[in-house]
Amino acid sequence: MLVGGLLILVAGLMAFFPSMNSSGETDWISIPLVGFPIVVSCILLAFASQEKRSRKEIIASPIRLFTLCASLIPLAISTALFFDWLILVDWDLMYNEYALEEEYLWIESIGASWHVGMDGLSFPMVWLTTFLVPVTIVMTWNEKHGATYFPLLLMMGGALIGVFVALDLFLFYVFWELTLIPMFFLILKWGGKDRRYAAQKFFIYTFCASVIMLLGLITLYFLQPESSGSGYGTVTGRTFDMTALFTNARSKNAGDSVFLGKDMQNILFAMLMLGFLVKLPAVPFHTWLPDAHVQAPTGGSMLLAGVMLKMGAYGMLRIPIAIFPDALVFYQDIIMAIGLISLVWGAVVCLGQTNLKRMVAYSSVSHMGVILLGIASMQPIGYAAALFMMFAHGIISPMLFAVCGAFKHHYHSMEIGDMRGMARWSPFLAVYMMFAWMASLGLPLLAGFVAELMVLLAYWPAYGWWILLPGFVLAITAAYYLWSMQRTIFEGGDEGQPPESLKGETPPDITLPENIGMIILAAFTVLFGIFPFIALGMMDDWTVALFEGVFIRGGI
Amino acid sequence: MSTEVFSTEFWKAVAPEAILVIGLVLIFVVPNLGNSKFRIPLTKVQIPWFLGGRRFKFTGSPAIPGMLAAATLFTALGMMVIETIDGKMDTTTVTSGETVLLQIDAFSRFFEIIFLAAILLAVMASLDRIPANTFEGKKTLDELYDNRRQADLYILMLTTAVGMCMVALAQDLFVLFVGLELASLATYVLVAFHKESKAGAEAGVKYFIVGSVASGIGLYGLSLLYLEYGSLQLDVLASDWDGSILATIGLGLVLVGFGFKVSAAPFHFAAPDAYAGANSPVAGILATASKAMGMIGLVRVLLVVALPDADSDGSAIWLYTLATLSVVTMTWGNLAALGSTNPKRMLAYSSVAHAGYMMAALTAVGAWKWGEIEAPVEYAHAIVAAVLFHLFVLVAFKLGAFLVLGLLEMEGGASRLSALSGLARRDPLIGTAMFVFMLSLAGVPPLAGFMSKFLVVSGIVSASIGDLSGSVSFSDLHWIWWLALAMFINSAISVFYYLRIGVVMFLDVPEEGRRKPLPYGASIRMAIWICLVATIIIGLSGDTIIDMCYRAAESLNLG
């Protein structure tokens, strides 16, 4: 007990002393944003799992509180970085320039280094992650999940931030796979009836795709020219550094030449995209998502849908699109088709769902298709739309899943057909459900609308009259949302029809922590709906830098 | 430096191995120290001759053999590590007249470190798995039995160690064979050690018969090679190699012998039974040290000796054979493991799969060497270094997994998957350690298993790319790139059964009779801790080991 307390104290101190790098400036990313959550959560997990069963109940609450405080620190730091309160960050970046960049040599023999940094693509995601972890903890405050649940959420956050800030391919892959482990445990230990199947399916499916992506990365690595110097492997002569790769690719892509040749580009592009498409998830690789979501606990679903899916989109935008632009043009129509199919399939399947959470899961698939549409449009506004969709969906879908979780927690049922007219019994829940559902279907003045509008604006110059198809499907989106909402909270006459799983008890309303969590998410949805330029500024700059740096090159 | 066998420099050079032999002799002698006296005939003078008679209490304690074995192995291992850790190592060649018998260089020392580390960890586990019951008072039959066979166990383990060291040092195929047989015979008996149980006896007999047949075939192959070239020395064979029919057949037969040791398909059939029937520390030795021993043979014979010239026609057949064997091995191992419900059998099949991965790496070196790829020799060094790294870290997590199963065996058997049920709740540390070992075997970062798989695949991909640069077409890559893809696909398949163990540990309820906490066993827990720490630390910063492997590969003289 004493040792545990001391360790926690040490961990707390760690947060306030971010390491100094060699030139004396403080490294705000490595320890405070990435290292601190992971190390603290590991310590808490070790601590929580060692206690005897009788004491586990007692330590659950302090650990919950401590985890919440620990998760607020990265949020504070990332917000402060945005507003320049800690240090003055120069966000005016060209392509392949990063803010707060740090590099430490790690594995010298192969040229892997701990290279982290943020730019307009990754910073919104980092902020989103630091924002969602405390909100998730607050939202699931009252669920009796024991002492190990909350530290796993924190570890998840740390690993996700690691993916977004990594500027070294090896480090990127390490964090990419590291995110699987906490999510696996979250689904396995606190999931629904089929959690065994869902957790394994989730892990194995995404692992298979990641491994193909890794083979692509290794092949790409060895196709670089050999060089020596710091950062280059002593045994292999090459480096995993993304910035070096991007510079090399850019110079080789200039003019008429193609980096690595058209043939190789297409194959490597396909291999890398496979890993990211499965994570996104895009149809036809989406089948792990409904199972994972339905079986996952609320907190797991919130982080999974809110941030983890965006990892796929982030990876896509960061690596294959930037270094293989010719392959992107080659596959443009295929990507558009995949995005469209995801959009349509996800929406149509939603119409037939009877389980609320499964419906929301498929709607996630549908919205991720919109991102692919933005990427395939090859228009600056399309890319900015993709980025903003990542961000907006990251705020809205946790709210959707929180509502589903509240249904599960208080009504013990997520079947749409089971209940009617719940607005009478749970007005707060009904309001939040209405809000979240409206936000997700793209009501103007809420964040989702901005993204969808921008995608449609980008679609017209790229594909012309095909725009009618996504436009029509967005109407189907409204249909399934409105229909499910209408049935569950509005119909049923005066008394409503509580689900049978309540066994005649009075249907309860949501608790205070859930209220707080949902109102925070709702407030930010409105904020970014009315003032999207808060985030869009950075995203626009990045898109412009990408186009100027990669896509526009002497004649193309 | 060249020295004559049994000269003073020789003893200085093989000091660690000599310590092993001394330890072996001590285990024979020390428990037998007693008060017997030797009476000079026709007189009444009695000289104390301490061997025999009423055994002394202190040295007759049943715990002595185990302590001696652990101390011996630790000392020898320490000496070797100190010798190689700073990277400046003199190569010592031991000759007998004209014949080069042994060579002590970075490569051989590296393998000896693997062997001794594996056997030391197994000895530490055996201190608890087959405990020496030294308490006063009535002992059960099992406890008495365990006390009686302490010396046997540790003598066998040290014999295995000596034999394996001989294999590592050998520069003459006959010396290699002698060492191989010495170690193999000891392992056969170790597998059959629990002769009171049906599984143990059956496993031992199976392993013995199949192993002897394989060794016999290997010896026959060696005799054919001797017939052709008049010598079995590695450098003579390497320089005189001409790919003639007799030599090729002989080589093929030798590979059968080594293939059995490495548990490559189609010579792996005895492995699952042997691993499942042996007790877990011994199975761990089989999975790690034995495999490394076979790999030495494969590396020396395939890479140093049997390399046809670039323009001879035999090369393509070798390459295709090796590649096919490796893909069959890894796929067979993974698919069979999917269907296993016995954890030890599952780990045995996963060993088979790992052998397949290493053979794929050897194919890549073969492709480079057989002139199909234009690349400098550093590429081959990198690939061999990756194989060596893989063998090294296998000791950490494969042996660690077997040791956890050993802990479960101490309380009543580990032959069903349900033995692992609820392990994470019963003992979170051991459960987490097992899960880490499983993730490492699957190749999940940032653990050592990921690093080793990554290095092996990197080696294969780098060989398939060779010297190409600039604009490259996919068809320009050598076909061994597809071996890398096969390796990764198999890795993905294997995740299922590794994850299954994790699911059973964390989700299921412990079975009847296993509700109490796990047995205490300080020594075996320390061994598991060491493996866990090694897995994580090597995964996070494996540079030291990678450098060691690279130096070992360089001293192999592939050029």
PDB file of C-alpha atoms in Angstrom, chain A residues 49-51 53 56 106-110 170 173-178 180-181 184-185 188-189 195-196 199-201 203-204 207-209 211-212 214-216 218-226 234-236 238 240 252 258-265 267-268 271, chain B residues 376 378-379 382 425 427-429 432 435 439 442-446 450-451 454-455 457-459 461-462 465-475 477 481 484-485 488-489 491-493 495-497 499-500 502-504 506-508 539-543 546-547 550:
ATOM      1  CA  SER A  49      -4.395  -5.884  -9.708  1.00  0.00           C
ATOM      2  CA  GLN A  50      -2.211  -6.805  -6.774  1.00  0.00           C
ATOM      3  CA  GLU A  51      -4.671  -5.933  -4.071  1.00  0.00           C
ATOM      4  CA  ARG A  53     -10.229  -9.075  -3.532  1.00  0.00           C
ATOM      5  CA  LYS A  56     -10.387  -4.021  -4.491  1.00  0.00           C
ATOM      6  CA  TRP A 106      16.477   4.700 -30.031  1.00  0.00           C
ATOM      7  CA  ILE A 107      17.616   1.602 -31.914  1.00  0.00           C
ATOM      8  CA  GLU A 108      20.789   2.567 -33.648  1.00  0.00           C
ATOM      9  CA  SER A 109      21.320  -0.547 -35.670  1.00  0.00           C
ATOM     10  CA  ILE A 110      18.220  -0.098 -37.795  1.00  0.00           C
ATOM     11  CA  PHE A 170       8.947   2.219 -36.509  1.00  0.00           C
ATOM     12  CA  TYR A 173       3.913   1.039 -35.889  1.00  0.00           C
ATOM     13  CA  VAL A 174       4.779   0.323 -32.276  1.00  0.00           C
ATOM     14  CA  PHE A 175       2.114   2.718 -31.029  1.00  0.00           C
ATOM     15  CA  TRP A 176      -0.328   1.552 -33.700  1.00  0.00           C
ATOM     16  CA  GLU A 177      -0.212  -1.971 -32.310  1.00  0.00           C
ATOM     17  CA  LEU A 178       0.018  -0.798 -28.737  1.00  0.00           C
ATOM     18  CA  LEU A 180      -4.870  -2.804 -29.592  1.00  0.00           C
ATOM     19  CA  ILE A 181      -3.985  -4.144 -26.187  1.00  0.00           C
ATOM     20  CA  PHE A 184      -8.759  -5.791 -26.274  1.00  0.00           C
ATOM     21  CA  PHE A 185      -8.902  -5.873 -22.486  1.00  0.00           C
ATOM     22  CA  LEU A 188     -12.833  -8.718 -23.019  1.00  0.00           C
ATOM     23  CA  LYS A 189     -13.364  -7.888 -19.385  1.00  0.00           C
ATOM     24  CA  ARG A 195     -17.279 -10.264 -25.797  1.00  0.00           C
ATOM     25  CA  ARG A 196     -14.940 -13.223 -26.184  1.00  0.00           C
ATOM     26  CA  ALA A 199     -12.470  -8.993 -28.653  1.00  0.00           C
ATOM     27  CA  GLN A 200     -10.580 -11.687 -30.517  1.00  0.00           C
ATOM     28  CA  LYS A 201     -12.116 -10.729 -33.844  1.00  0.00           C
ATOM     29  CA  PHE A 203      -7.580  -7.907 -32.378  1.00  0.00           C
ATOM     30  CA  ILE A 204      -6.919 -10.498 -35.053  1.00  0.00           C
ATOM     31  CA  PHE A 207      -3.579  -7.164 -36.548  1.00  0.00           C
ATOM     32  CA  CYS A 208      -3.687  -9.023 -39.883  1.00  0.00           C
ATOM     33  CA  ALA A 209      -4.142  -5.791 -41.770  1.00  0.00           C
ATOM     34  CA  VAL A 211       1.002  -6.741 -40.509  1.00  0.00           C
ATOM     35  CA  ILE A 212       0.538  -6.311 -44.257  1.00  0.00           C
ATOM     36  CA  LEU A 214       4.218  -3.381 -41.846  1.00  0.00           C
ATOM     37  CA  LEU A 215       5.515  -5.434 -44.746  1.00  0.00           C
ATOM     38  CA  GLY A 216       4.814  -2.490 -47.000  1.00  0.00           C
ATOM     39  CA  ILE A 218       9.672  -2.527 -44.460  1.00  0.00           C
ATOM     40  CA  THR A 219       9.796  -2.812 -48.243  1.00  0.00           C
ATOM     41  CA  LEU A 220       9.556   0.953 -48.487  1.00  0.00           C
ATOM     42  CA  TYR A 221      12.338   1.286 -45.928  1.00  0.00           C
ATOM     43  CA  PHE A 222      14.718  -0.913 -47.869  1.00  0.00           C
ATOM     44  CA  LEU A 223      13.986   0.822 -51.136  1.00  0.00           C
ATOM     45  CA  GLN A 224      15.483   4.018 -49.736  1.00  0.00           C
ATOM     46  CA  PRO A 225      19.040   4.755 -50.753  1.00  0.00           C
ATOM     47  CA  GLU A 226      21.696   3.928 -48.227  1.00  0.00           C
ATOM     48  CA  THR A 234      24.517   1.303 -38.446  1.00  0.00           C
ATOM     49  CA  VAL A 235      23.643  -2.134 -39.772  1.00  0.00           C
ATOM     50  CA  THR A 236      21.122  -1.323 -42.469  1.00  0.00           C
ATOM     51  CA  ARG A 238      18.703   3.442 -43.740  1.00  0.00           C
ATOM     52  CA  PHE A 240      12.782   4.993 -40.424  1.00  0.00           C
ATOM     53  CA  LYS A 252      11.978  12.063 -56.340  1.00  0.00           C
ATOM     54  CA  VAL A 258       7.925   8.955 -59.986  1.00  0.00           C
ATOM     55  CA  PHE A 259       9.275   7.941 -56.589  1.00  0.00           C
ATOM     56  CA  LEU A 260      10.191   4.260 -56.755  1.00  0.00           C
ATOM     57  CA  GLY A 261       8.499   3.745 -60.082  1.00  0.00           C
ATOM     58  CA  LYS A 262       4.809   3.501 -60.923  1.00  0.00           C
ATOM     59  CA  ASP A 263       4.556  -0.222 -60.439  1.00  0.00           C
ATOM     60  CA  MET A 264       6.132  -0.265 -57.009  1.00  0.00           C
ATOM     61  CA  GLN A 265       4.201   2.800 -55.939  1.00  0.00           C
ATOM     62  CA  ILE A 267       1.693  -1.999 -54.890  1.00  0.00           C
ATOM     63  CA  LEU A 268       3.123  -0.291 -51.827  1.00  0.00           C
ATOM     64  CA  MET A 271      -0.421  -2.525 -49.033  1.00  0.00           C
TER      65      MET A 271
ATOM     66  CA  PRO B 376      27.408  -6.984 -50.619  1.00  0.00           C
ATOM     67  CA  GLU B 378      26.676  -7.193 -45.188  1.00  0.00           C
ATOM     68  CA  TYR B 379      23.202  -8.221 -46.247  1.00  0.00           C
ATOM     69  CA  ALA B 382      22.318  -8.880 -41.298  1.00  0.00           C
ATOM     70  CA  ARG B 425      -7.108 -13.600 -11.199  1.00  0.00           C
ATOM     71  CA  ASP B 427      -1.894 -14.651  -9.685  1.00  0.00           C
ATOM     72  CA  PRO B 428      -1.923 -11.371 -11.643  1.00  0.00           C
ATOM     73  CA  LEU B 429       1.830 -11.213 -12.037  1.00  0.00           C
ATOM     74  CA  THR B 432       0.407 -10.920 -17.018  1.00  0.00           C
ATOM     75  CA  PHE B 435       0.212 -12.846 -21.603  1.00  0.00           C
ATOM     76  CA  LEU B 439       2.056 -11.385 -27.245  1.00  0.00           C
ATOM     77  CA  ALA B 442       2.771 -13.411 -31.759  1.00  0.00           C
ATOM     78  CA  GLY B 443       4.979 -10.492 -32.644  1.00  0.00           C
ATOM     79  CA  VAL B 444       3.194  -7.577 -30.992  1.00  0.00           C
ATOM     80  CA  PRO B 445       5.336  -4.518 -30.379  1.00  0.00           C
ATOM     81  CA  PRO B 446       7.149  -3.294 -28.318  1.00  0.00           C
ATOM     82  CA  PHE B 450       8.241  -8.297 -32.442  1.00  0.00           C
ATOM     83  CA  MET B 451      11.824  -7.107 -32.728  1.00  0.00           C
ATOM     84  CA  PHE B 454      10.827  -7.643 -37.627  1.00  0.00           C
ATOM     85  CA  LEU B 455      14.550  -8.232 -38.059  1.00  0.00           C
ATOM     86  CA  VAL B 457      11.517 -10.073 -42.252  1.00  0.00           C
ATOM     87  CA  SER B 458      13.764  -7.062 -42.742  1.00  0.00           C
ATOM     88  CA  GLY B 459      16.567  -9.404 -43.637  1.00  0.00           C
ATOM     89  CA  VAL B 461      13.083  -8.061 -47.728  1.00  0.00           C
ATOM     90  CA  SER B 462      16.521  -6.489 -47.898  1.00  0.00           C
ATOM     91  CA  ILE B 465      15.672  -5.963 -52.954  1.00  0.00           C
ATOM     92  CA  GLY B 466      19.428  -6.423 -53.030  1.00  0.00           C
ATOM     93  CA  ASP B 467      21.232  -3.586 -54.687  1.00  0.00           C
ATOM     94  CA  LEU B 468      18.307  -2.142 -56.593  1.00  0.00           C
ATOM     95  CA  SER B 469      17.558   1.507 -56.109  1.00  0.00           C
ATOM     96  CA  GLY B 470      15.765   4.305 -57.824  1.00  0.00           C
ATOM     97  CA  SER B 471      12.816   3.304 -59.948  1.00  0.00           C
ATOM     98  CA  VAL B 472      12.088  -0.305 -59.260  1.00  0.00           C
ATOM     99  CA  SER B 473       9.401  -2.510 -60.625  1.00  0.00           C
ATOM    100  CA  PHE B 474       7.733  -4.990 -58.326  1.00  0.00           C
ATOM    101  CA  SER B 475       8.750  -7.857 -60.526  1.00  0.00           C
ATOM    102  CA  LEU B 477      12.197  -8.059 -56.496  1.00  0.00           C
ATOM    103  CA  TRP B 481       9.921 -11.398 -50.920  1.00  0.00           C
ATOM    104  CA  ALA B 484       8.285 -12.476 -46.036  1.00  0.00           C
ATOM    105  CA  LEU B 485       4.603 -12.176 -46.904  1.00  0.00           C
ATOM    106  CA  PHE B 488       3.605 -12.259 -41.842  1.00  0.00           C
ATOM    107  CA  ILE B 489       0.433 -14.070 -42.832  1.00  0.00           C
ATOM    108  CA  SER B 491       2.159 -14.474 -37.853  1.00  0.00           C
ATOM    109  CA  ALA B 492      -1.377 -13.215 -38.194  1.00  0.00           C
ATOM    110  CA  ILE B 493      -2.751 -16.766 -38.059  1.00  0.00           C
ATOM    111  CA  VAL B 495      -2.213 -14.500 -33.114  1.00  0.00           C
ATOM    112  CA  PHE B 496      -5.404 -16.496 -32.730  1.00  0.00           C
ATOM    113  CA  TYR B 497      -3.995 -19.247 -30.570  1.00  0.00           C
ATOM    114  CA  LEU B 499      -4.666 -14.707 -27.883  1.00  0.00           C
ATOM    115  CA  ARG B 500      -6.779 -17.697 -26.912  1.00  0.00           C
ATOM    116  CA  GLY B 502      -4.860 -14.721 -22.923  1.00  0.00           C
ATOM    117  CA  VAL B 503      -8.636 -14.965 -23.164  1.00  0.00           C
ATOM    118  CA  VAL B 504      -8.694 -18.164 -21.110  1.00  0.00           C
ATOM    119  CA  PHE B 506      -8.376 -13.417 -18.115  1.00  0.00           C
ATOM    120  CA  LEU B 507     -11.923 -14.485 -18.707  1.00  0.00           C
ATOM    121  CA  ASP B 508     -12.509 -18.026 -17.574  1.00  0.00           C
ATOM    122  CA  GLY B 539      11.968  -5.277 -27.026  1.00  0.00           C
ATOM    123  CA  LEU B 540      12.432  -1.681 -25.982  1.00  0.00           C
ATOM    124  CA  SER B 541      16.171  -1.360 -26.557  1.00  0.00           C
ATOM    125  CA  GLY B 542      17.674  -4.374 -28.196  1.00  0.00           C
ATOM    126  CA  ASP B 543      20.736  -2.610 -29.550  1.00  0.00           C
ATOM    127  CA  ILE B 546      21.681  -6.871 -32.051  1.00  0.00           C
ATOM    128  CA  ASP B 547      25.299  -5.747 -32.099  1.00  0.00           C
ATOM    129  CA  TYR B 550      25.955  -8.949 -35.867  1.00  0.00           C
TER     130      TYR B 550
END
